[in-house]
Short mmCIF file of C-alpha atoms in Angstrom, two decimals:
data_model
loop_
_atom_site.label_atom_id
_atom_site.label_comp_id
_atom_site.label_asym_id
_atom_site.label_seq_id
_atom_site.Cartn_x
_atom_site.Cartn_y
_atom_site.Cartn_z
CA MET A 99 -50.63 -98.19 30.30
CA ALA A 100 -51.34 -101.42 32.18
CA THR A 101 -53.73 -101.23 34.99
CA ASP A 102 -53.49 -102.49 38.48
CA ASN A 103 -55.58 -105.55 37.47
CA ASP A 104 -52.79 -106.60 35.25
CA PHE A 105 -50.47 -106.67 38.16
CA GLY A 106 -52.71 -107.17 41.19
CA ALA A 107 -50.84 -104.59 43.43
CA PHE A 108 -53.86 -103.05 45.01
CA ILE A 109 -56.11 -104.68 47.53
CA GLU A 110 -58.33 -101.68 47.66
CA LYS A 111 -58.52 -98.72 45.33
CA LEU A 112 -59.14 -95.36 46.77
CA THR A 113 -58.25 -91.68 46.31
CA ILE A 114 -57.18 -89.64 49.30
CA SER A 115 -56.60 -86.18 48.30
CA PRO A 116 -53.63 -83.94 49.32
CA THR A 117 -54.16 -81.71 52.21
CA PRO A 118 -51.35 -79.20 51.89
CA PRO A 119 -50.83 -76.88 54.95
CA ALA A 120 -50.81 -73.15 54.08
CA SER A 121 -47.39 -72.36 55.73
CA PHE A 122 -45.16 -73.86 53.08
CA PRO A 123 -45.38 -75.03 49.38
CA PRO A 124 -46.18 -78.69 49.00
CA SER A 125 -43.05 -80.48 47.85
CA LEU A 126 -44.85 -83.66 46.49
CA GLN A 127 -47.47 -81.69 44.65
CA GLY A 128 -48.63 -83.79 41.56
CA LEU A 129 -47.07 -87.13 42.71
CA THR A 130 -49.23 -90.27 43.59
CA PHE A 131 -48.57 -93.00 45.84
CA ALA A 132 -49.75 -96.28 47.15
CA ILE A 133 -50.01 -97.42 50.84
CA LYS A 134 -49.18 -100.90 52.34
CA ASP A 135 -52.07 -102.56 54.16
CA ILE A 136 -50.02 -102.02 57.28
CA PHE A 137 -50.62 -98.29 57.70
CA ASP A 138 -53.75 -97.03 59.53
CA VAL A 139 -56.08 -94.75 57.41
CA GLU A 140 -58.85 -93.04 59.26
CA GLY A 141 -62.00 -94.85 58.98
CA ARG A 142 -60.67 -98.01 57.28
CA VAL A 143 -59.69 -101.32 58.87
CA THR A 144 -55.98 -101.96 58.38
CA GLY A 145 -55.89 -105.53 57.06
CA PHE A 146 -52.27 -106.81 57.86
CA GLY A 147 -52.48 -109.13 54.99
CA ASN A 148 -54.90 -111.36 56.49
CA PRO A 149 -58.83 -111.61 56.24
CA ASP A 150 -59.12 -112.96 59.87
CA TRP A 151 -57.19 -109.71 61.07
CA LEU A 152 -59.40 -107.57 58.95
CA ARG A 153 -62.65 -109.31 60.25
CA THR A 154 -61.59 -108.95 64.06
CA HIS A 155 -60.34 -105.57 64.16
CA PRO A 156 -62.00 -102.01 64.28
CA ALA A 157 -61.64 -99.20 61.78
CA ALA A 158 -58.73 -96.82 62.41
CA THR A 159 -59.61 -93.71 64.20
CA SER A 160 -56.63 -91.64 62.72
CA THR A 161 -54.31 -91.86 59.90
CA ALA A 162 -50.69 -92.89 60.47
CA PRO A 163 -48.43 -89.90 60.55
CA ALA A 164 -46.19 -91.05 57.76
CA VAL A 165 -49.18 -91.23 55.45
CA SER A 166 -50.51 -87.79 56.71
CA SER A 167 -47.08 -86.06 56.24
CA LEU A 168 -47.12 -87.34 52.48
CA LEU A 169 -50.62 -86.04 52.09
CA GLU A 170 -49.65 -82.80 53.62
CA ALA A 171 -46.82 -82.54 51.35
CA GLY A 172 -49.20 -82.53 48.41
CA ALA A 173 -49.18 -86.18 47.25
CA THR A 174 -52.42 -88.10 46.39
CA ALA A 175 -52.88 -91.57 47.62
CA LEU A 176 -54.44 -93.85 45.06
CA GLY A 177 -54.77 -97.24 46.99
CA ILE A 178 -53.90 -99.69 49.54
CA THR A 179 -51.47 -102.51 48.32
CA ILE A 180 -51.23 -106.32 49.01
CA MET A 181 -48.84 -107.65 51.43
CA ASP A 182 -47.54 -110.81 52.93
CA GLU A 183 -49.68 -111.98 55.90
CA MET A 184 -48.46 -110.47 59.27
CA ALA A 185 -45.60 -109.15 57.23
CA TYR A 186 -43.87 -112.49 57.78
CA SER A 187 -42.34 -113.18 54.35
CA ILE A 188 -39.77 -111.90 51.94
CA ASN A 189 -41.44 -113.65 48.90
CA GLY A 190 -44.62 -111.53 48.26
CA GLU A 191 -47.12 -114.49 47.83
CA ASN A 192 -50.33 -114.02 49.61
CA ALA A 193 -52.64 -117.07 49.53
CA HIS A 194 -55.78 -114.91 50.23
CA TYR A 195 -55.44 -111.94 48.10
CA GLY A 196 -53.11 -113.26 45.45
CA THR A 197 -49.52 -112.54 44.57
CA PRO A 198 -48.98 -109.04 42.96
CA ARG A 199 -47.29 -109.81 39.29
CA ASN A 200 -43.56 -108.83 39.01
CA PRO A 201 -43.57 -106.33 36.15
CA ILE A 202 -39.93 -107.15 35.27
CA ALA A 203 -40.03 -110.89 35.52
CA PHE A 204 -43.66 -112.50 35.38
CA ASP A 205 -42.50 -115.80 36.39
CA ARG A 206 -40.50 -114.65 39.59
CA VAL A 207 -41.76 -113.67 42.95
CA PRO A 208 -42.24 -109.78 43.49
CA GLY A 209 -40.64 -110.03 46.96
CA GLY A 210 -42.27 -109.24 50.29
CA SER A 211 -43.73 -108.28 52.48
CA SER A 212 -44.14 -104.94 50.87
CA SER A 213 -44.95 -106.66 47.48
CA GLY A 214 -47.93 -104.66 46.33
CA SER A 215 -46.11 -101.55 47.14
CA ALA A 216 -43.09 -102.45 45.07
CA VAL A 217 -45.09 -103.73 42.00
CA ALA A 218 -47.25 -100.51 41.99
CA VAL A 219 -44.29 -98.42 41.48
CA ALA A 220 -42.44 -100.80 39.07
CA ALA A 221 -45.65 -101.15 37.00
CA ARG A 222 -45.85 -97.39 36.97
CA LEU A 223 -49.13 -97.33 38.61
CA VAL A 224 -48.08 -94.70 41.09
CA ASP A 225 -45.01 -92.40 41.23
CA PHE A 226 -43.91 -93.91 44.68
CA SER A 227 -45.14 -96.00 47.54
CA ILE A 228 -44.57 -96.81 51.07
CA GLY A 229 -44.00 -99.98 52.97
CA THR A 230 -42.43 -101.27 56.06
CA ASP A 231 -38.97 -103.13 56.41
CA THR A 232 -38.51 -105.28 59.48
CA GLY A 233 -36.30 -107.98 58.11
CA GLY A 234 -35.85 -106.77 54.53
CA SER A 235 -39.42 -106.00 53.36
CA VAL A 236 -38.45 -102.94 51.43
CA ARG A 237 -35.12 -103.92 50.13
CA VAL A 238 -36.01 -107.34 48.83
CA PRO A 239 -39.11 -106.36 46.68
CA ALA A 240 -37.14 -103.24 45.42
CA SER A 241 -34.35 -105.49 44.19
CA TYR A 242 -36.74 -108.09 42.76
CA CYS A 243 -38.70 -105.41 40.76
CA GLY A 244 -35.78 -103.26 39.63
CA ILE A 245 -36.53 -100.12 41.40
CA PHE A 246 -34.98 -98.15 44.24
CA GLY A 247 -35.90 -98.88 47.79
CA PHE A 248 -34.98 -97.17 51.03
CA ARG A 249 -34.84 -98.61 54.66
CA PRO A 250 -34.20 -95.63 56.98
CA SER A 251 -32.30 -95.84 60.32
CA HIS A 252 -34.36 -97.43 62.83
CA ASN A 253 -36.86 -94.89 64.49
CA ALA A 254 -35.92 -92.22 61.86
CA VAL A 255 -39.50 -92.18 60.61
CA PHE A 256 -42.33 -92.53 63.00
CA THR A 257 -44.09 -95.95 63.09
CA ALA A 258 -47.27 -94.66 64.95
CA GLY A 259 -50.14 -96.09 63.28
CA VAL A 260 -48.36 -98.94 61.82
CA THR A 261 -49.26 -102.32 62.79
CA PRO A 262 -46.24 -103.79 64.54
CA MET A 263 -44.39 -106.86 63.62
CA ALA A 264 -41.19 -106.43 65.73
CA GLN A 265 -40.51 -102.98 67.06
CA SER A 266 -36.69 -103.59 67.43
CA PHE A 267 -36.56 -103.76 63.61
CA ASP A 268 -39.63 -102.12 62.20
CA THR A 269 -39.00 -99.20 59.93
CA VAL A 270 -41.15 -97.19 57.44
CA GLY A 271 -39.51 -97.49 53.90
CA TRP A 272 -40.42 -96.35 50.58
CA PHE A 273 -40.03 -97.05 46.89
CA ALA A 274 -39.53 -94.96 43.69
CA ARG A 275 -38.25 -95.59 40.03
CA ASP A 276 -35.81 -92.68 40.13
CA THR A 277 -33.53 -90.96 42.68
CA ALA A 278 -35.10 -87.57 42.57
CA THR A 279 -38.48 -88.93 43.69
CA LEU A 280 -36.78 -91.13 46.27
CA LYS A 281 -35.08 -88.17 47.73
CA ARG A 282 -38.03 -85.99 47.66
CA VAL A 283 -40.08 -88.54 49.61
CA GLY A 284 -37.28 -88.81 52.07
CA CYS A 285 -37.09 -85.13 52.74
CA VAL A 286 -40.66 -85.31 53.78
CA LEU A 287 -40.67 -88.44 55.92
CA LEU A 288 -37.25 -87.62 57.62
CA GLU A 289 -38.47 -84.19 58.10
CA GLN A 290 -35.24 -82.79 56.47
CA PRO A 291 -36.38 -80.39 53.88
CA HIS A 292 -32.85 -79.57 52.60
CA LEU A 293 -30.47 -82.37 51.77
CA ASN A 294 -27.45 -81.41 50.25
CA CYS A 295 -24.84 -83.93 48.78
CA ILE A 296 -21.83 -84.48 50.72
CA GLU A 297 -18.78 -86.42 49.28
CA PRO A 298 -18.06 -89.72 50.98
CA ASP A 299 -14.57 -90.22 52.33
CA GLN A 300 -14.58 -93.83 51.76
CA LEU A 301 -16.37 -96.56 49.90
CA ILE A 302 -16.06 -99.73 51.56
CA ILE A 303 -16.42 -102.96 49.71
CA ALA A 304 -17.46 -105.78 51.72
CA ASP A 305 -15.82 -108.20 49.55
CA ASP A 306 -16.64 -111.46 51.15
CA CYS A 307 -20.41 -110.64 50.96
CA PHE A 308 -20.35 -110.85 47.13
CA LYS A 309 -19.35 -114.39 47.38
CA LEU A 310 -22.99 -114.92 48.56
CA SER A 311 -24.37 -113.55 45.28
CA SER A 312 -24.88 -115.66 42.03
CA VAL A 313 -24.31 -112.57 40.19
CA PRO A 314 -20.87 -111.64 38.95
CA ARG A 315 -19.03 -109.39 41.44
CA ASP A 316 -17.75 -106.93 38.70
CA MET A 317 -21.34 -106.47 37.52
CA LEU A 318 -22.44 -105.12 41.07
CA VAL A 319 -19.46 -103.44 42.20
CA GLN A 320 -17.82 -101.53 39.03
CA PRO A 321 -20.78 -99.51 38.17
CA LEU A 322 -20.99 -98.05 41.58
CA VAL A 323 -17.27 -97.57 42.03
CA GLY A 324 -17.11 -95.93 38.53
CA SER A 325 -20.05 -93.62 39.40
CA VAL A 326 -18.44 -92.50 42.46
CA GLU A 327 -15.25 -91.75 40.79
CA LYS A 328 -16.93 -89.72 38.07
CA SER A 329 -19.11 -87.79 40.33
CA PHE A 330 -16.44 -86.96 42.89
CA GLY A 331 -13.23 -86.78 40.84
CA GLY A 332 -11.66 -89.95 42.33
CA ASN A 333 -11.19 -88.26 45.83
CA THR A 334 -13.14 -91.09 47.75
CA VAL A 335 -11.09 -93.81 49.05
CA VAL A 336 -12.32 -97.23 47.72
CA LYS A 337 -11.09 -100.04 49.84
CA LYS A 338 -12.06 -103.76 50.41
CA VAL A 339 -12.81 -105.54 53.84
CA ASN A 340 -13.64 -108.91 54.98
CA LEU A 341 -16.74 -107.86 56.79
CA GLY A 342 -17.55 -111.36 58.13
CA GLU A 343 -14.18 -111.23 59.98
CA TYR A 344 -14.38 -107.83 61.05
CA ILE A 345 -17.93 -108.55 62.81
CA GLU A 346 -16.62 -111.71 64.29
CA GLU A 347 -13.63 -109.83 65.99
CA ASN A 348 -15.82 -106.80 67.05
CA VAL A 349 -19.29 -108.41 68.09
CA PRO A 350 -18.27 -110.64 71.06
CA SER A 351 -21.88 -111.68 71.89
CA LEU A 352 -22.13 -113.18 68.50
CA LYS A 353 -20.21 -116.24 69.70
CA HIS A 354 -23.61 -117.48 71.41
CA PHE A 355 -25.16 -117.72 67.98
CA MET A 356 -22.48 -119.29 65.95
CA THR A 357 -23.34 -122.62 64.48
CA SER A 358 -20.88 -125.57 64.17
CA ASP A 359 -18.92 -126.38 60.90
CA ASP A 360 -21.21 -129.30 60.14
CA ASP A 361 -24.30 -126.89 60.22
CA THR A 362 -22.73 -124.70 57.42
CA THR A 363 -21.54 -127.25 55.00
CA GLN A 364 -24.79 -127.33 53.03
CA GLN A 365 -24.39 -123.75 52.05
CA GLU A 366 -22.46 -123.13 48.74
CA PHE A 367 -20.70 -120.46 50.54
CA SER A 368 -21.11 -119.29 54.15
CA ILE A 369 -20.07 -116.55 56.40
CA PRO A 370 -20.31 -117.78 59.89
CA SER A 371 -20.59 -114.54 61.72
CA LEU A 372 -23.32 -113.22 59.24
CA MET A 373 -25.19 -116.35 59.92
CA ALA A 374 -24.84 -115.86 63.53
CA LEU A 375 -26.05 -112.34 63.00
CA SER A 376 -28.91 -113.66 61.12
CA ASN A 377 -29.84 -116.28 63.65
CA SER A 378 -29.90 -113.50 66.40
CA MET A 379 -32.05 -111.20 64.35
CA ILE A 380 -34.49 -113.82 63.65
CA LEU A 381 -34.77 -114.98 67.33
CA LEU A 382 -35.34 -111.53 68.41
CA LEU A 383 -37.93 -110.84 65.68
CA MET A 384 -39.83 -113.97 66.54
CA HIS A 385 -39.81 -113.20 70.02
CA GLU A 386 -41.43 -109.73 69.52
CA LEU A 387 -44.03 -111.03 66.98
CA LYS A 388 -44.99 -113.48 69.77
CA ILE A 389 -45.34 -110.82 72.31
CA ASN A 390 -47.40 -108.59 69.76
CA HIS A 391 -49.69 -111.14 68.37
CA SER A 392 -49.69 -114.46 70.06
CA ALA A 393 -52.83 -113.77 72.04
CA TRP A 394 -54.71 -112.88 69.05
CA VAL A 395 -53.51 -115.98 67.12
CA SER A 396 -54.51 -118.13 70.08
CA SER A 397 -58.06 -116.54 70.61
CA VAL A 398 -59.01 -116.18 66.82
CA LYS A 399 -57.18 -119.23 65.25
CA PRO A 400 -56.71 -117.51 62.09
CA GLU A 401 -56.24 -119.19 58.63
CA PHE A 402 -52.85 -118.71 57.38
CA GLY A 403 -51.35 -119.67 53.95
CA PRO A 404 -48.57 -122.10 53.28
CA GLY A 405 -45.40 -121.20 55.09
CA ILE A 406 -46.86 -118.39 57.02
CA SER A 407 -48.76 -120.72 59.26
CA GLU A 408 -45.56 -122.75 59.99
CA GLY A 409 -43.54 -119.51 60.68
CA ILE A 410 -45.96 -118.09 62.97
CA GLU A 411 -46.26 -121.34 64.87
CA GLU A 412 -42.48 -121.40 65.31
CA ALA A 413 -42.43 -117.76 66.54
CA ILE A 414 -45.00 -118.62 69.21
CA ARG A 415 -42.92 -121.55 70.38
CA THR A 416 -39.65 -119.39 70.48
CA SER A 417 -37.71 -119.50 73.72
CA ASP A 418 -36.85 -116.29 75.55
CA GLU A 419 -33.58 -117.69 76.57
CA LYS A 420 -31.08 -115.65 74.61
CA ILE A 421 -33.02 -112.54 74.14
CA ASP A 422 -30.76 -110.37 76.11
CA LEU A 423 -27.84 -111.59 74.05
CA CYS A 424 -29.88 -110.60 70.96
CA ARG A 425 -29.90 -107.03 72.30
CA SER A 426 -26.36 -107.11 73.12
CA VAL A 427 -25.47 -108.14 69.60
CA LYS A 428 -27.47 -105.23 68.38
CA SER A 429 -25.64 -102.66 70.47
CA GLU A 430 -22.24 -104.18 69.64
CA LEU A 431 -22.72 -104.29 65.82
CA LYS A 432 -23.96 -100.67 65.90
CA THR A 433 -20.72 -99.57 67.54
CA ALA A 434 -18.54 -101.78 65.35
CA LEU A 435 -20.02 -100.79 62.18
CA SER A 436 -19.86 -97.01 63.15
CA THR A 437 -16.12 -97.38 63.89
CA LEU A 438 -15.64 -99.16 60.45
CA LEU A 439 -17.57 -96.33 58.51
CA GLY A 440 -16.15 -93.34 60.19
CA GLU A 441 -17.80 -90.01 59.68
CA LYS A 442 -18.59 -90.16 55.93
CA GLY A 443 -18.13 -93.78 54.88
CA VAL A 444 -20.58 -96.00 53.17
CA LEU A 445 -20.52 -100.03 53.00
CA VAL A 446 -21.33 -101.68 49.64
CA ILE A 447 -23.03 -105.12 49.68
CA PRO A 448 -25.38 -107.04 47.54
CA THR A 449 -28.98 -106.40 48.47
CA VAL A 450 -29.89 -109.99 47.94
CA PRO A 451 -28.02 -113.07 46.86
CA GLY A 452 -29.20 -112.96 43.23
CA PRO A 453 -32.23 -112.49 40.86
CA PRO A 454 -35.76 -113.25 42.31
CA PRO A 455 -36.83 -116.86 42.66
CA HIS A 456 -39.30 -118.61 40.64
CA LEU A 457 -42.99 -118.44 41.69
CA LYS A 458 -43.77 -121.67 43.65
CA GLY A 459 -40.25 -122.63 43.51
CA ASP A 460 -38.38 -125.74 44.84
CA VAL A 461 -38.65 -125.39 48.67
CA ALA A 462 -35.07 -126.46 49.40
CA ALA A 463 -33.59 -123.87 46.99
CA LEU A 464 -35.93 -121.14 48.39
CA GLU A 465 -34.71 -121.96 51.85
CA SER A 466 -31.08 -121.79 50.62
CA PHE A 467 -31.76 -118.56 48.96
CA ARG A 468 -33.62 -117.21 51.93
CA SER A 469 -30.76 -118.19 54.40
CA ARG A 470 -28.23 -116.18 52.24
CA ALA A 471 -30.69 -113.38 52.10
CA PHE A 472 -30.80 -112.83 55.70
CA ASN A 473 -27.13 -113.05 56.03
CA LEU A 474 -27.04 -109.79 54.02
CA LEU A 475 -30.29 -108.24 55.26
CA SER A 476 -29.26 -108.53 58.93
CA ILE A 477 -26.43 -106.19 58.59
CA ALA A 478 -28.63 -103.17 58.35
CA GLY A 479 -31.52 -104.73 60.26
CA VAL A 480 -29.58 -105.65 63.35
CA SER A 481 -27.30 -102.37 63.40
CA GLY A 482 -30.35 -100.19 62.66
CA PHE A 483 -28.41 -98.46 59.88
CA CYS A 484 -29.95 -97.21 56.74
CA GLN A 485 -29.67 -98.98 53.53
CA VAL A 486 -30.67 -98.18 49.93
CA SER A 487 -31.22 -100.82 47.23
CA ILE A 488 -29.96 -99.52 43.80
CA PRO A 489 -31.19 -101.26 40.59
CA LEU A 490 -28.45 -102.05 38.12
CA GLY A 491 -30.51 -103.33 35.18
CA LEU A 492 -30.73 -107.02 34.13
CA HIS A 493 -28.51 -109.98 34.37
CA ASP A 494 -29.65 -113.03 32.07
CA ASN A 495 -32.91 -110.85 31.69
CA LEU A 496 -33.56 -110.68 35.44
CA PRO A 497 -33.42 -107.71 37.74
CA VAL A 498 -30.20 -107.28 39.92
CA SER A 499 -29.25 -104.61 42.44
CA VAL A 500 -26.43 -103.49 44.98
CA SER A 501 -26.87 -101.63 48.28
CA LEU A 502 -25.12 -98.82 50.06
CA VAL A 503 -25.26 -98.83 53.99
CA GLY A 504 -24.78 -95.80 55.78
CA LYS A 505 -24.27 -95.26 59.42
CA TYR A 506 -27.25 -94.76 61.85
CA GLY A 507 -28.66 -91.21 61.28
CA SER A 508 -27.09 -90.86 57.96
CA ASP A 509 -30.26 -91.10 55.93
CA GLY A 510 -30.06 -87.68 54.25
CA PHE A 511 -26.45 -88.22 53.47
CA VAL A 512 -27.23 -91.53 51.68
CA LEU A 513 -30.18 -90.30 49.81
CA SER A 514 -28.12 -87.35 48.45
CA LEU A 515 -25.30 -89.61 47.67
CA VAL A 516 -27.39 -91.86 45.58
CA ASP A 517 -29.21 -88.95 43.96
CA SER A 518 -25.75 -87.50 42.85
CA LEU A 519 -24.75 -90.81 41.53
CA ALA A 520 -27.93 -91.30 39.29
CA GLY A 521 -26.42 -89.88 36.19
CA PHE A 522 -23.49 -92.23 36.20
CA ILE A 523 -24.80 -95.54 37.21
#
């Protein structure tokens, strides 16, 4: 088996033995996991992907509850993984510690910011791993590395002991190669020990969103539709929706973030309301990053890698003018999507616009891809809904995926649903 040195997933190897309580059998006994360098581990300095952060912060005095709960459930931690600096990228390239090697596509980015955590799972160095997802930092690397990745509903898993990026979006997510492990880890982190499968009453295909993807629509949609029909006997209603139009009609505050037609002509295909949604998410994200870390940046003047430096500077210069409108968009979208999905509906969207980009790729092409990616990632990000990225094999020898989005608080339902479909996808 390949070692971590072949893939560069770990920033630090360590072994934290399980500490199962005596009151119940450990549900993760025998499993190993890796920890993103954003979670506190008692006695260790949390590095947040940057050497200057590591140098200027003290060791943690306690372990993050999410990590502790996994150890108490019987899992063994094998190391701390590389991440993007300040969790501020979806590429996974770190100028200081190196870029973890994508095990599925060596010449492509692994996805960030939880790059090392995704690579550790995809390379079979651990059974599962934990990361964080603010703008897409679990969903993106899961898709790029051909594994399952789960972003829970906002605040569904405790974020105490996790270095914040933007609290309105920060979530603790996890990766696994199979749905059984994904669900077992979810039972622990969500504190829901018994998750029974409930048949969805509708599978809603966001048809317009698939035009953002370079992968043929049928390759992404048909396996999922077919697996639902085989698993539940054709009782689930499958329907299409123009999600962009629905959101534009039902999220009135978005009009403040809509761009002119001239601004969208450079996109091969654009969904104006999703671009506006992405704009509002990024604005609030940068605002909160500024509040959390601008004082440290100003006093320490840390060295950041290419792209990260410019992004942090932009965040620090962000205006506060539309922040209340950003929060209105969040509230309105949550209500609108809850109505669309109903009691037991799930939304089907591409996780990302296509296969992972090339390492050190063309800047303009990367920016276009990133823009389309955030159109898709902002749906669950802004609403606070849960989302699971499901690997669907390879297209042109590169990993592709599709996602299910469930309403706020339906995490157990979505995890059980994916697990029930595992034998058919």
